[in-house]
mmCIF file of C-alpha atoms in Angstrom:
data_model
loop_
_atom_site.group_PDB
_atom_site.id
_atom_site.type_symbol
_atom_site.label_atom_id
_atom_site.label_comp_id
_atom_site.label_asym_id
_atom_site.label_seq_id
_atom_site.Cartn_x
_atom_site.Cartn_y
_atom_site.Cartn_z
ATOM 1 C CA UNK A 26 0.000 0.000 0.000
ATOM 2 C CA UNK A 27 1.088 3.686 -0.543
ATOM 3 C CA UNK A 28 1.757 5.793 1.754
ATOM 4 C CA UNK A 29 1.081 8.575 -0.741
ATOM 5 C CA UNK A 30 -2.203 10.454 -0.542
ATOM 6 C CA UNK A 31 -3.528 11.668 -3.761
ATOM 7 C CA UNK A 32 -7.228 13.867 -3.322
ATOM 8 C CA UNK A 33 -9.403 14.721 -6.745
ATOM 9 C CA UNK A 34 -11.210 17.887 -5.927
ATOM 10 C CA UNK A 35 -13.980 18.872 -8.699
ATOM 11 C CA UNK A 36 -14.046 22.755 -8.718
ATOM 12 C CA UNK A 37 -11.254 23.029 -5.874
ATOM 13 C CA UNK A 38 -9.640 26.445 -6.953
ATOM 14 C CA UNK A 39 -12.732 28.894 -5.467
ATOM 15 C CA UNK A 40 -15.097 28.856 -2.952
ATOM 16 C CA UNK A 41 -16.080 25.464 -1.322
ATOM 17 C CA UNK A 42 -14.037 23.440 -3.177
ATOM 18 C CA UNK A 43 -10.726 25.810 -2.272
ATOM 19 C CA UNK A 44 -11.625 25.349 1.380
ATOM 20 C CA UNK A 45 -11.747 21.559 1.095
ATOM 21 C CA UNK A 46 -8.326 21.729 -0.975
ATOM 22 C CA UNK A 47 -7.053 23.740 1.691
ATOM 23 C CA UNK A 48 -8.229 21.711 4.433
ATOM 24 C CA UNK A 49 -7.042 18.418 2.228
ATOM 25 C CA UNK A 50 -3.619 19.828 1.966
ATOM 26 C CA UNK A 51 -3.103 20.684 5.572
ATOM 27 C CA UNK A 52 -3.262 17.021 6.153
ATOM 28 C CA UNK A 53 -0.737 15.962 3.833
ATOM 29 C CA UNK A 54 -2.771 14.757 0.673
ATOM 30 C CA UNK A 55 -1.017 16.106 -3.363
ATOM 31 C CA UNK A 56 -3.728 17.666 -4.809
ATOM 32 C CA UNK A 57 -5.667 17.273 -8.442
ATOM 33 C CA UNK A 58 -8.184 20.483 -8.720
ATOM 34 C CA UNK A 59 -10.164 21.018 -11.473
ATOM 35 C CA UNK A 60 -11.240 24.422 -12.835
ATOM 36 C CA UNK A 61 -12.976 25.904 -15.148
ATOM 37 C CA UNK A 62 -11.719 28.289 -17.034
ATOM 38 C CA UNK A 63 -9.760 30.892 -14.849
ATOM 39 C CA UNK A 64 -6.451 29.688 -15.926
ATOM 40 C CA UNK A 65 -4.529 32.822 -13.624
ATOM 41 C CA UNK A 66 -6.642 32.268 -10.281
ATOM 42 C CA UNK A 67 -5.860 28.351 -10.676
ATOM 43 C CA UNK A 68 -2.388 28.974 -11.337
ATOM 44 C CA UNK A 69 -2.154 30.996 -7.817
ATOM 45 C CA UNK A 70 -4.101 28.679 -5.946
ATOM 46 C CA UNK A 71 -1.530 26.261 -6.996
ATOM 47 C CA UNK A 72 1.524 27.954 -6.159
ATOM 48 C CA UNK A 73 -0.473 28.700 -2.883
ATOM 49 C CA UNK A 74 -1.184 25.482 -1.594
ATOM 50 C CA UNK A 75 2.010 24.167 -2.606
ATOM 51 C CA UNK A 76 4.260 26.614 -0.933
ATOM 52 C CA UNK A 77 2.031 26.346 2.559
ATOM 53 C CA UNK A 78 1.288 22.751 2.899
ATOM 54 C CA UNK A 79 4.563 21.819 1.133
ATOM 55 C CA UNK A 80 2.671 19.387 -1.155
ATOM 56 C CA UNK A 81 2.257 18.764 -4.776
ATOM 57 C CA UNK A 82 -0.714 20.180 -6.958
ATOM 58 C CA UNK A 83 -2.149 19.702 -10.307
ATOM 59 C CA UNK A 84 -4.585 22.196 -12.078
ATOM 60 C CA UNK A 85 -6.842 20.371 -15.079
ATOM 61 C CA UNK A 86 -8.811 23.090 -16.898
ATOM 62 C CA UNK A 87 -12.212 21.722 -18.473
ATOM 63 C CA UNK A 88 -16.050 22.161 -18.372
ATOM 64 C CA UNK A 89 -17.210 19.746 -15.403
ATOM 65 C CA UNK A 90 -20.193 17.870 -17.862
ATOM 66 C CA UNK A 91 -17.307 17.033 -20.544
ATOM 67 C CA UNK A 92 -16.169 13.365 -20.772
ATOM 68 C CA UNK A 93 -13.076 14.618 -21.964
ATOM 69 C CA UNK A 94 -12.354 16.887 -18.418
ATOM 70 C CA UNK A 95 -12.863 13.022 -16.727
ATOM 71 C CA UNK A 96 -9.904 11.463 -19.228
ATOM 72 C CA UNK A 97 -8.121 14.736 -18.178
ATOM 73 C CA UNK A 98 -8.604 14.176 -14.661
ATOM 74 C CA UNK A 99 -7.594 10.363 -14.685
ATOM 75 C CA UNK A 100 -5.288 10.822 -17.077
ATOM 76 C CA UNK A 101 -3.143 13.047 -14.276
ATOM 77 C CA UNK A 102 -3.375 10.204 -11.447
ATOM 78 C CA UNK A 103 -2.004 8.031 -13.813
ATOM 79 C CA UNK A 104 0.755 9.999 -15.331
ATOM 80 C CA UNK A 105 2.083 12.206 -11.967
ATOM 81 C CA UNK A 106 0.984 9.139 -9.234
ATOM 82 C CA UNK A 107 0.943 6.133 -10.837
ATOM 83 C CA UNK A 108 -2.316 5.499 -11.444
ATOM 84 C CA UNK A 109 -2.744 5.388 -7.550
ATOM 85 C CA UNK A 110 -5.828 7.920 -6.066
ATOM 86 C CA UNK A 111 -6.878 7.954 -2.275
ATOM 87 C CA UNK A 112 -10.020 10.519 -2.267
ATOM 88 C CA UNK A 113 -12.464 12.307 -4.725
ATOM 89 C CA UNK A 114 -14.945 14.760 -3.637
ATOM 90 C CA UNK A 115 -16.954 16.199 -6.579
ATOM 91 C CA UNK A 116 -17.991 19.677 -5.245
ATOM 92 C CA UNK A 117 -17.937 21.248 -9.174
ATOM 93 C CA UNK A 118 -21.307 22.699 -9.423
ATOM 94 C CA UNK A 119 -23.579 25.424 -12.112
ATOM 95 C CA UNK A 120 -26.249 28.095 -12.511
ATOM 96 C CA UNK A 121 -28.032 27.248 -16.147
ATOM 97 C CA UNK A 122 -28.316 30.499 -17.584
ATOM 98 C CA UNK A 123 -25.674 32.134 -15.212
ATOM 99 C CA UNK A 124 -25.570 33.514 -11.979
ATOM 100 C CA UNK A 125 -26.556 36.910 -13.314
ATOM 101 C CA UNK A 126 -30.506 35.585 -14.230
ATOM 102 C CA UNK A 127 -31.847 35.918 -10.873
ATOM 103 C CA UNK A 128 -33.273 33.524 -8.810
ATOM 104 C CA UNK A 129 -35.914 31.020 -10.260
ATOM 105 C CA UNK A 130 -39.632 31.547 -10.368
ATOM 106 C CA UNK A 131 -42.749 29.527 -10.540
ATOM 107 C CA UNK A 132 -44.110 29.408 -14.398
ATOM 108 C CA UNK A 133 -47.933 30.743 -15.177
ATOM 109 C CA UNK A 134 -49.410 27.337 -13.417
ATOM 110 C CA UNK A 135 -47.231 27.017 -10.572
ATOM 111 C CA UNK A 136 -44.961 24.927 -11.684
ATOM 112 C CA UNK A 137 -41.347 25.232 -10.933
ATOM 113 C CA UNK A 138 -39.617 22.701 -13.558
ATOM 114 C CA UNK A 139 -37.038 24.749 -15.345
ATOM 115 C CA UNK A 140 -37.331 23.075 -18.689
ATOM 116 C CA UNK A 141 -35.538 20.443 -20.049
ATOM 117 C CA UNK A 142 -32.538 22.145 -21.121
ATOM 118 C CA UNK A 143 -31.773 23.348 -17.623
ATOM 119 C CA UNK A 144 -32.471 19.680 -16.375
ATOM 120 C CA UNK A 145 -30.045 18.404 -18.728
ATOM 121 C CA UNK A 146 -27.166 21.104 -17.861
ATOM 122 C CA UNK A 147 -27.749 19.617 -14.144
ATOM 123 C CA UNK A 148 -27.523 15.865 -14.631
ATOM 124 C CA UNK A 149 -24.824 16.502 -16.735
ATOM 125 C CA UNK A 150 -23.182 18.376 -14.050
ATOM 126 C CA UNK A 151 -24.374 16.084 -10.899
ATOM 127 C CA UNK A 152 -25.754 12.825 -10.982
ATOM 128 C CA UNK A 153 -24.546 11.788 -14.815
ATOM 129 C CA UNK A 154 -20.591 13.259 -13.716
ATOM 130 C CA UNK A 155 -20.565 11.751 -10.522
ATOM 131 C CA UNK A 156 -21.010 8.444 -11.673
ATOM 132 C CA UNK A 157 -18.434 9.010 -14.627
ATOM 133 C CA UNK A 158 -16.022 10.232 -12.157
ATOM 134 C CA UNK A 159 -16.693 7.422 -9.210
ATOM 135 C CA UNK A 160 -16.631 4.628 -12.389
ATOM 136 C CA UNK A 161 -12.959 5.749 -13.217
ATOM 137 C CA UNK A 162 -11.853 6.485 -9.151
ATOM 138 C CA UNK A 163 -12.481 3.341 -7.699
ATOM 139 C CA UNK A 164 -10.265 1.132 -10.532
ATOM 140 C CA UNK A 165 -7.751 3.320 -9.279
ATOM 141 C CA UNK A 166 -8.060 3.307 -5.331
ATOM 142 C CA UNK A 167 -6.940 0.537 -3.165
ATOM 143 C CA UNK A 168 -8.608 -1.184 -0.743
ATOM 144 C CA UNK A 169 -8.923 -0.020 2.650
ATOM 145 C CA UNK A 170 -8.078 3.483 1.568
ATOM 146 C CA UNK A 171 -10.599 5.166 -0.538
ATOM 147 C CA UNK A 172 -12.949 7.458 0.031
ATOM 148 C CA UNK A 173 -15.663 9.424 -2.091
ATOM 149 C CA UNK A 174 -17.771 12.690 -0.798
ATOM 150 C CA UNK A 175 -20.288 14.006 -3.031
ATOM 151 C CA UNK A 176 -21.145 18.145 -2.307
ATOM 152 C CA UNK A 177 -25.068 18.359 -2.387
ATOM 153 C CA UNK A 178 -27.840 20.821 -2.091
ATOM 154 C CA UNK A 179 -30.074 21.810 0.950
ATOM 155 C CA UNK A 180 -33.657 19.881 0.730
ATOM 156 C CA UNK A 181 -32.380 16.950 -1.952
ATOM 157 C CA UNK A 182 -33.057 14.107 0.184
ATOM 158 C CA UNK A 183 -35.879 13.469 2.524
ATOM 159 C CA UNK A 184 -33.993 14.761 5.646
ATOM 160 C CA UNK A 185 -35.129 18.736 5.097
ATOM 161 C CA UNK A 186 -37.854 20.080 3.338
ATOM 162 C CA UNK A 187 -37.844 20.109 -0.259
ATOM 163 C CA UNK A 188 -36.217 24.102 -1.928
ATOM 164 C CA UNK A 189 -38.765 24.511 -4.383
ATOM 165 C CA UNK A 190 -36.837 27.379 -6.424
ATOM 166 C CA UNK A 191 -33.758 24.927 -6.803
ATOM 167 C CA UNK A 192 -36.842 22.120 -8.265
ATOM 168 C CA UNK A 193 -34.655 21.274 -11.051
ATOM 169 C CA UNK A 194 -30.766 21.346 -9.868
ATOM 170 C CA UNK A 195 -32.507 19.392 -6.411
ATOM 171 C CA UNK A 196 -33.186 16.500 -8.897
ATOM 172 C CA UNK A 197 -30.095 16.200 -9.987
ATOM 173 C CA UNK A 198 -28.227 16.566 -6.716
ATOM 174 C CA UNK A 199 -30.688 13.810 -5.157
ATOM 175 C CA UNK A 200 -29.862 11.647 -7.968
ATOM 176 C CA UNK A 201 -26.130 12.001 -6.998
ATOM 177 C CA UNK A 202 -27.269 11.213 -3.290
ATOM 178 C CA UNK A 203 -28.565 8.281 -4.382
ATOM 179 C CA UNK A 204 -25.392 7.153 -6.201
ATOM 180 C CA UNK A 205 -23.764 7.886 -2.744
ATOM 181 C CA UNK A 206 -25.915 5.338 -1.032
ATOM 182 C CA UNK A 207 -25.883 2.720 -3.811
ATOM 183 C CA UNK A 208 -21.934 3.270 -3.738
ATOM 184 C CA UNK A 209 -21.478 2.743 0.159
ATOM 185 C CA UNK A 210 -23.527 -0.173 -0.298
ATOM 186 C CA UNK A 211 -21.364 -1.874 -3.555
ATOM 187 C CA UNK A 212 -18.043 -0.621 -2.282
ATOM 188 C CA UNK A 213 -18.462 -1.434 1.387
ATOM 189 C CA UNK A 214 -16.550 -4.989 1.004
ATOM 190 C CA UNK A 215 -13.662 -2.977 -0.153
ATOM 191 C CA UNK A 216 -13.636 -0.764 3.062
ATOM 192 C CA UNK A 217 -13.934 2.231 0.773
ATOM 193 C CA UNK A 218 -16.555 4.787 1.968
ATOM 194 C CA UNK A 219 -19.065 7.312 -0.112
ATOM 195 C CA UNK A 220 -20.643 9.934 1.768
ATOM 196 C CA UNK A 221 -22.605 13.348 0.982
ATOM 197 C CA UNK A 222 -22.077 16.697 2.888
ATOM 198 C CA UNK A 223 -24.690 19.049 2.247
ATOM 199 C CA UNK A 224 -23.746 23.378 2.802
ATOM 200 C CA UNK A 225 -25.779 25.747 3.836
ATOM 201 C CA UNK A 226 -24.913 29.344 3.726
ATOM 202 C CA UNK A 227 -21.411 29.058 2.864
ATOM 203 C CA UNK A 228 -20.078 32.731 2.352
ATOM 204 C CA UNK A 229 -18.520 32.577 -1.337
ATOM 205 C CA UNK A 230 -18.932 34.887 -4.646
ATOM 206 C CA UNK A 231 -22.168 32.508 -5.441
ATOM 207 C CA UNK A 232 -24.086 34.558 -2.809
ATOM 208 C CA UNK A 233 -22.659 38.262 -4.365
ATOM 209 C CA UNK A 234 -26.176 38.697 -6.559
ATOM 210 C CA UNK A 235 -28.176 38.210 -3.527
ATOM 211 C CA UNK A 236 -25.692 40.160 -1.562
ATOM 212 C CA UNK A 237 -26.141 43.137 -4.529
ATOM 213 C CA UNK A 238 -30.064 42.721 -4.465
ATOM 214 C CA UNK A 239 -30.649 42.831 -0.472
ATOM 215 C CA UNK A 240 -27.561 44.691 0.798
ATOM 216 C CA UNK A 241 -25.601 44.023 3.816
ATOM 217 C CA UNK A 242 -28.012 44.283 5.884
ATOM 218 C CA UNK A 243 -30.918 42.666 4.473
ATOM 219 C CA UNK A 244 -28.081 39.653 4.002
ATOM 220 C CA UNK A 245 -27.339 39.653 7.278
ATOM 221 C CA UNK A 246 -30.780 39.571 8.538
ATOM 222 C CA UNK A 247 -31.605 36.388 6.414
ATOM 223 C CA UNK A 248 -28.300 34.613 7.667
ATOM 224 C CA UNK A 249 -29.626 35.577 11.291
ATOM 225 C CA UNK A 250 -33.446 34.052 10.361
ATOM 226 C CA UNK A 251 -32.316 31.194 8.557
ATOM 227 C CA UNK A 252 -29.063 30.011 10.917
ATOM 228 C CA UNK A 253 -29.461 28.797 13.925
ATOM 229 C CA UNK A 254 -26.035 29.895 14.712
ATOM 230 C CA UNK A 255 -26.385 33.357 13.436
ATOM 231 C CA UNK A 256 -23.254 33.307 10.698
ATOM 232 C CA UNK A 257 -22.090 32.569 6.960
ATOM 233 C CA UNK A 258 -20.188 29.129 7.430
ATOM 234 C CA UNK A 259 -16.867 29.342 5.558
ATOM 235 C CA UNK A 260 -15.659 27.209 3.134
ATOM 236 C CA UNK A 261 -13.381 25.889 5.432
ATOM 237 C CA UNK A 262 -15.978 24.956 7.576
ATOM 238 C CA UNK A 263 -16.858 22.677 4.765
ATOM 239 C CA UNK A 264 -13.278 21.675 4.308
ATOM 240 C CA UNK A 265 -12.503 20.197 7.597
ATOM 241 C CA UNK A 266 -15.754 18.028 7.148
ATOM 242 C CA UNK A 267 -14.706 16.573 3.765
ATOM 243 C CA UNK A 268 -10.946 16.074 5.173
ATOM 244 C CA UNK A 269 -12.185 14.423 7.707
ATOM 245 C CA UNK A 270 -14.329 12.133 5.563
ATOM 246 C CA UNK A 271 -10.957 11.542 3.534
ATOM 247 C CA UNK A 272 -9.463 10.232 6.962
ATOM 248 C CA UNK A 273 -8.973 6.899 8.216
ATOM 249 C CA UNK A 274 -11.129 8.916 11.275
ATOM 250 C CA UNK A 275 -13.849 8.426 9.321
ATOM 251 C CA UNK A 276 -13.102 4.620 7.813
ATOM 252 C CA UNK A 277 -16.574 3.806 9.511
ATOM 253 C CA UNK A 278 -19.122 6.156 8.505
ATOM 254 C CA UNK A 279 -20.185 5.641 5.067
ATOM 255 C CA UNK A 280 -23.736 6.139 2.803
ATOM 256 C CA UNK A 281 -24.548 9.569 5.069
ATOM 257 C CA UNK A 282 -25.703 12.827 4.061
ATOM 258 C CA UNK A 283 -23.428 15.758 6.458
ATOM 259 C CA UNK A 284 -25.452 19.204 6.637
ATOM 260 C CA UNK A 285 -23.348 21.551 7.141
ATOM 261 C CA UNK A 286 -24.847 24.575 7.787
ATOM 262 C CA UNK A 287 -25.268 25.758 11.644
ATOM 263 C CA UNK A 288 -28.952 24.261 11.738
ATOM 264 C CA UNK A 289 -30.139 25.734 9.177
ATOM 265 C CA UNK A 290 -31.528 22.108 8.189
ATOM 266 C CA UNK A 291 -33.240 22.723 10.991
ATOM 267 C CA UNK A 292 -35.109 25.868 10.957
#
């Protein structure tokens, strides 16, 4: 066995997923982050993480519903860690249409199905990506020492009430949860686990058109209805809940869904 620990972290150079890299990196794993498209903010984060934690990074560039981004991916374990991989979380996520449209709205009868272009954008994304990406992982993790987190949505499983504006991404993110069970189940024997955390409020730039719209104090007055604790979490928060998933901690818990969120599941 290895004693190398290798981490694939879907949209790890902003937000969430830079807090999990972060959080991966401060206990010891090399790093595989994919991106998007900012080629100069990757390029930092790398240079970042690998001067703090002292470990090695990889940047893959690549639209997360392309096959081709997954050969990229894999193709990296393979040629920089011999094919070896400890931990994937896929936190890589989308707006259809773009953060700039607003949040969704009912239609003229109520109904809150976003059309079927906008469902395809988010199983391509979610559910149809995950399993791409969890198909290719596990040929290349070893037994014993694997494990697979999946980033979800509030209200996607039948733990908290359903978010009817997020109708359409919350049936591809429950999709994915179901994956995670079906995985914990089928890769149990193997002593690798699959597991779901599940944000709340997590203060990154996907909250800055809401933050525009209500202004800082309107913000802060829905973080103080809708949190039990009264705060944005961090993306660190979220971080030190995935690394600690990727830990042999955490070599028992497997098929969960993790809010994390300050009980906001809970209001």
């Amino acid at each position: 066995m290895t004693s190398t620990k290798v981490a694939l972290v879907t949209g790890g150079t902003r937000g969430i997923g830079y807090g999990i890299a972060q959080e991966l990196a401060s206990a010891g794993y090399s790093l595989i982050l994919g991106y998007k498209e900012n080629h100069q903010r990757a390029e930092g984060v790398k240079a970042e993480l690998e001067e703090t934690y002292k470990v090695r990074v990889f940047v893959v560039a690549g639209g997360t519903e392309e096959e081709a981004t997954a050969d990229a991916y894999f193709a990296c374990v393979d040629e920089n860690f011999d094919g070896k991989l400890t931990a994937l979380v896929h936190n890589a996520g989308g707006y259809f249409g773009g953060r700039s449209t607003g949040p969704p709205k009912p239609d003229a009868n109520g109904s809150w199905f976003a059309g079927w272009e906008a469902y395809e954008f988010y199983h391509n994304i979610y559910g149809k990506y995950f399993l791409r990406l969890v198909e290719k992982a596990v040929t290349r993790m070893e037994d014993d020492r694997g494990y697979i987190v999946a980033v979800s949505g509030v209200g996607c499983n039948s733990n908290a009430t359903p978010s009817l504006p997020h109708f359409t991404p919350g049936t591809a993110k429950s999709s994915m949860e179901y994956m995670v069970r079906s995985y914990a189940k089928q890769l149990a024997p193997r002593r690798i686990t699959c597991n779901t955390i599940i944000p709340g409020m997590i203060d990154t730039d996907a909250w800055a058109p809401m933050k525009e719209r209500l202004g800082t104090d309107g913000v802060q007055g829905m973080v103080s209805r809708l949190v039990g604790m009264k705060r944005w979490g961090t993306p660190k928060d979220v971080g030190g809940v995935a690394a600690f998933l990727c830990s042999e901690k955490a070599s028992f818990i497997t098929g969960v869904a993790i809010p994390v969120d300050g009980a906001f599941h809970l209001k």
